[in-house]
Amino acid sequence: MGSLRVASLFTGCGGMDMGIAGGFTFLGKHYRKNPVNFVFANDFEKTACEIFSANFDHSILCGDIKKVNTSEIPDHDILLGGFPCQSFSIVAQNPPRLGYNSETGKLFFEMVRILKGKKPMCFVAENVKGILSADKGRTFRLILDEFNKAGYSVDYRLLNSADFGVPQRRERVFIIGFRKDLGITPTFPKNTLKEQTPLRTVLMPHGAVDKKYYFSQKAVLGMLRAKEKMNKGRAQDEDLPCATVTAHLAKYSLNSVDPVLPVGRKYRRFTPREVARIQSFPDSFKLVNSENRQYRALGNAVPPVLMWHVSKNIVDLLLKIKKGRGKIIEPMVVH
Ligand SMILES: C[S@@+](CC[C@H](N)C(=O)[O-])C[C@H]1O[C@@H](n2cnc3c(N)ncnc32)[C@H](O)[C@@H]1O
């Protein structure tokens, strides 16, 4: 039947890539392998590229996407891109949300450039919830409009990873676009779960967790004096999915915004392996580099299990088209 060629932008440690590739097991459930073949991956953060390389056979170009010519990117059928979200993020309110006027906010234009130049059959973009409301919704309208003008029928959904078996409440916007000549309307996975997966399923036994992950009594007392009780939502209930883990974990402190775990009268942070599991990476995913870098790359990632659900229909549809016509459809010229 052949396989689908995938190019991945803003790849990070490869959450989206792992999700679309499938062929992994998480919490005893096997996620089917998809017939995909990666032809390009790119990120400009060396340490994220190193984590990626420890886990994938295909290479990653480590450098600024703005400096990569469209002609240097091989032809592909699916373009992936969790374009950087700092400027859209609700968490990053300081400085206030800047929308597409900021430099990082403009990086999605790189994705549009590559879509216009390479005309893959489909693309999948992912971003934070704040992208919907940034600049009173103008940013998001501009993004959809640009994808449309590039020749794609687009639609989007806000999906919560906890609705798909990930032990984390993480709401992210997925935009899917199909080249207009294919006549396909994007579809999104439906939540069919009976029960969400609680955090406790991915925690290490507390006794086995190194002391260095526990906050000192001094830090706890200082926090309690300042706030009397842990900010709402930060101290996690092991019987529920975890609150969102982000790249901010690299700066973990009791006074930040990251979820922490109460253990008796103590508090601890998650180990990098626990964060990987909270994000639905299988335990076979290798964690290399400093723990700080691991937290950062893992916190930035798209949960592989959620991406697997998002990709399943897309892969099946495109394979059918490919099989039906005997070859990849040549792109229509979009003016
Ligand atoms: C939200 S993360 C993407 C995570 C990835 N989609 C995943 O699932 O693991 C955004 C990534 O964009 C990368 N990035 C930011 N600006 C870039 C640029 N100009 N060129 C290449 N990569 C860039 C960052 O290093 C970061 O890893």
Short mmCIF file of N, CA and C in Angstrom, two decimals, residues 9 13-14 32 42 62 66 68 83 97 100 120 136 141 148 151 170 186 217 223 226-227 249 257 264 291 300 303 305:
data_model
loop_
_atom_site.label_atom_id
_atom_site.label_comp_id
_atom_site.label_asym_id
_atom_site.label_seq_id
_atom_site.Cartn_x
_atom_site.Cartn_y
_atom_site.Cartn_z
N LEU A 9 7.89 20.12 11.39
CA LEU A 9 8.53 21.40 11.75
C LEU A 9 8.39 21.60 13.25
N CYS A 13 11.16 17.34 20.95
CA CYS A 13 11.64 15.98 21.20
C CYS A 13 10.79 14.96 20.46
N GLY A 14 9.77 15.42 19.69
CA GLY A 14 9.09 14.50 18.78
C GLY A 14 7.76 13.93 19.24
N ARG A 32 -1.53 1.32 17.36
CA ARG A 32 -1.14 0.74 16.08
C ARG A 32 -0.09 1.58 15.35
N ASN A 42 12.85 19.24 11.96
CA ASN A 42 13.67 20.44 12.22
C ASN A 42 13.32 21.07 13.57
N CYS A 62 19.13 20.56 12.74
CA CYS A 62 19.13 21.45 13.89
C CYS A 62 19.49 22.86 13.42
N LYS A 66 13.71 29.61 9.63
CA LYS A 66 13.66 30.79 8.76
C LYS A 66 14.81 30.78 7.75
N VAL A 68 15.98 27.97 6.36
CA VAL A 68 15.92 26.77 5.52
C VAL A 68 15.10 27.10 4.27
N PHE A 83 3.68 24.94 15.95
CA PHE A 83 4.52 26.17 15.90
C PHE A 83 4.56 26.83 17.27
N ARG A 97 -0.12 38.84 26.27
CA ARG A 97 -0.19 38.12 24.98
C ARG A 97 0.02 39.07 23.81
N TYR A 100 0.13 37.76 16.80
CA TYR A 100 1.05 37.57 15.68
C TYR A 100 1.98 38.74 15.45
N PRO A 120 1.80 19.74 0.29
CA PRO A 120 1.46 18.39 0.77
C PRO A 120 -0.06 18.20 0.77
N LYS A 136 -7.98 39.52 20.63
CA LYS A 136 -9.46 39.46 20.47
C LYS A 136 -9.89 38.53 19.32
N ARG A 141 -8.05 34.23 13.44
CA ARG A 141 -8.72 34.41 12.14
C ARG A 141 -7.69 34.58 11.04
N ASN A 148 -5.97 28.99 4.53
CA ASN A 148 -6.96 28.89 3.46
C ASN A 148 -6.39 29.44 2.15
N GLY A 151 -4.27 27.36 0.05
CA GLY A 151 -4.92 26.32 -0.76
C GLY A 151 -5.48 25.16 0.05
N ARG A 170 -4.97 18.66 29.39
CA ARG A 170 -4.16 19.55 28.55
C ARG A 170 -5.02 19.94 27.35
N PRO A 186 -11.87 18.26 7.00
CA PRO A 186 -11.16 17.71 8.17
C PRO A 186 -12.12 17.16 9.23
N GLN A 217 11.71 21.78 53.63
CA GLN A 217 10.73 22.26 54.61
C GLN A 217 10.69 23.78 54.61
N MET A 223 6.32 29.11 51.52
CA MET A 223 5.16 29.16 50.63
C MET A 223 3.88 29.28 51.45
N ALA A 226 3.42 32.70 52.88
CA ALA A 226 3.06 33.70 51.87
C ALA A 226 1.63 33.49 51.36
N LYS A 227 1.24 32.24 51.22
CA LYS A 227 -0.05 31.99 50.53
C LYS A 227 -1.07 31.26 51.39
N LEU A 249 8.26 23.80 33.62
CA LEU A 249 8.74 22.83 34.62
C LEU A 249 10.24 22.94 34.83
N VAL A 257 3.96 28.14 38.76
CA VAL A 257 2.60 27.76 38.38
C VAL A 257 2.47 26.26 38.12
N GLY A 264 2.04 13.23 52.03
CA GLY A 264 1.94 13.48 53.46
C GLY A 264 1.97 14.98 53.67
N GLU A 291 18.42 17.21 33.26
CA GLU A 291 17.01 17.09 33.62
C GLU A 291 16.25 18.36 33.26
N ASN A 300 6.98 20.89 26.43
CA ASN A 300 6.61 21.50 25.15
C ASN A 300 5.88 20.54 24.22
N PRO A 303 1.18 15.43 23.44
CA PRO A 303 1.12 14.05 23.95
C PRO A 303 0.98 13.05 22.79
N VAL A 305 -0.13 10.07 22.56
CA VAL A 305 -1.41 9.36 22.49
C VAL A 305 -2.49 10.25 21.86
#
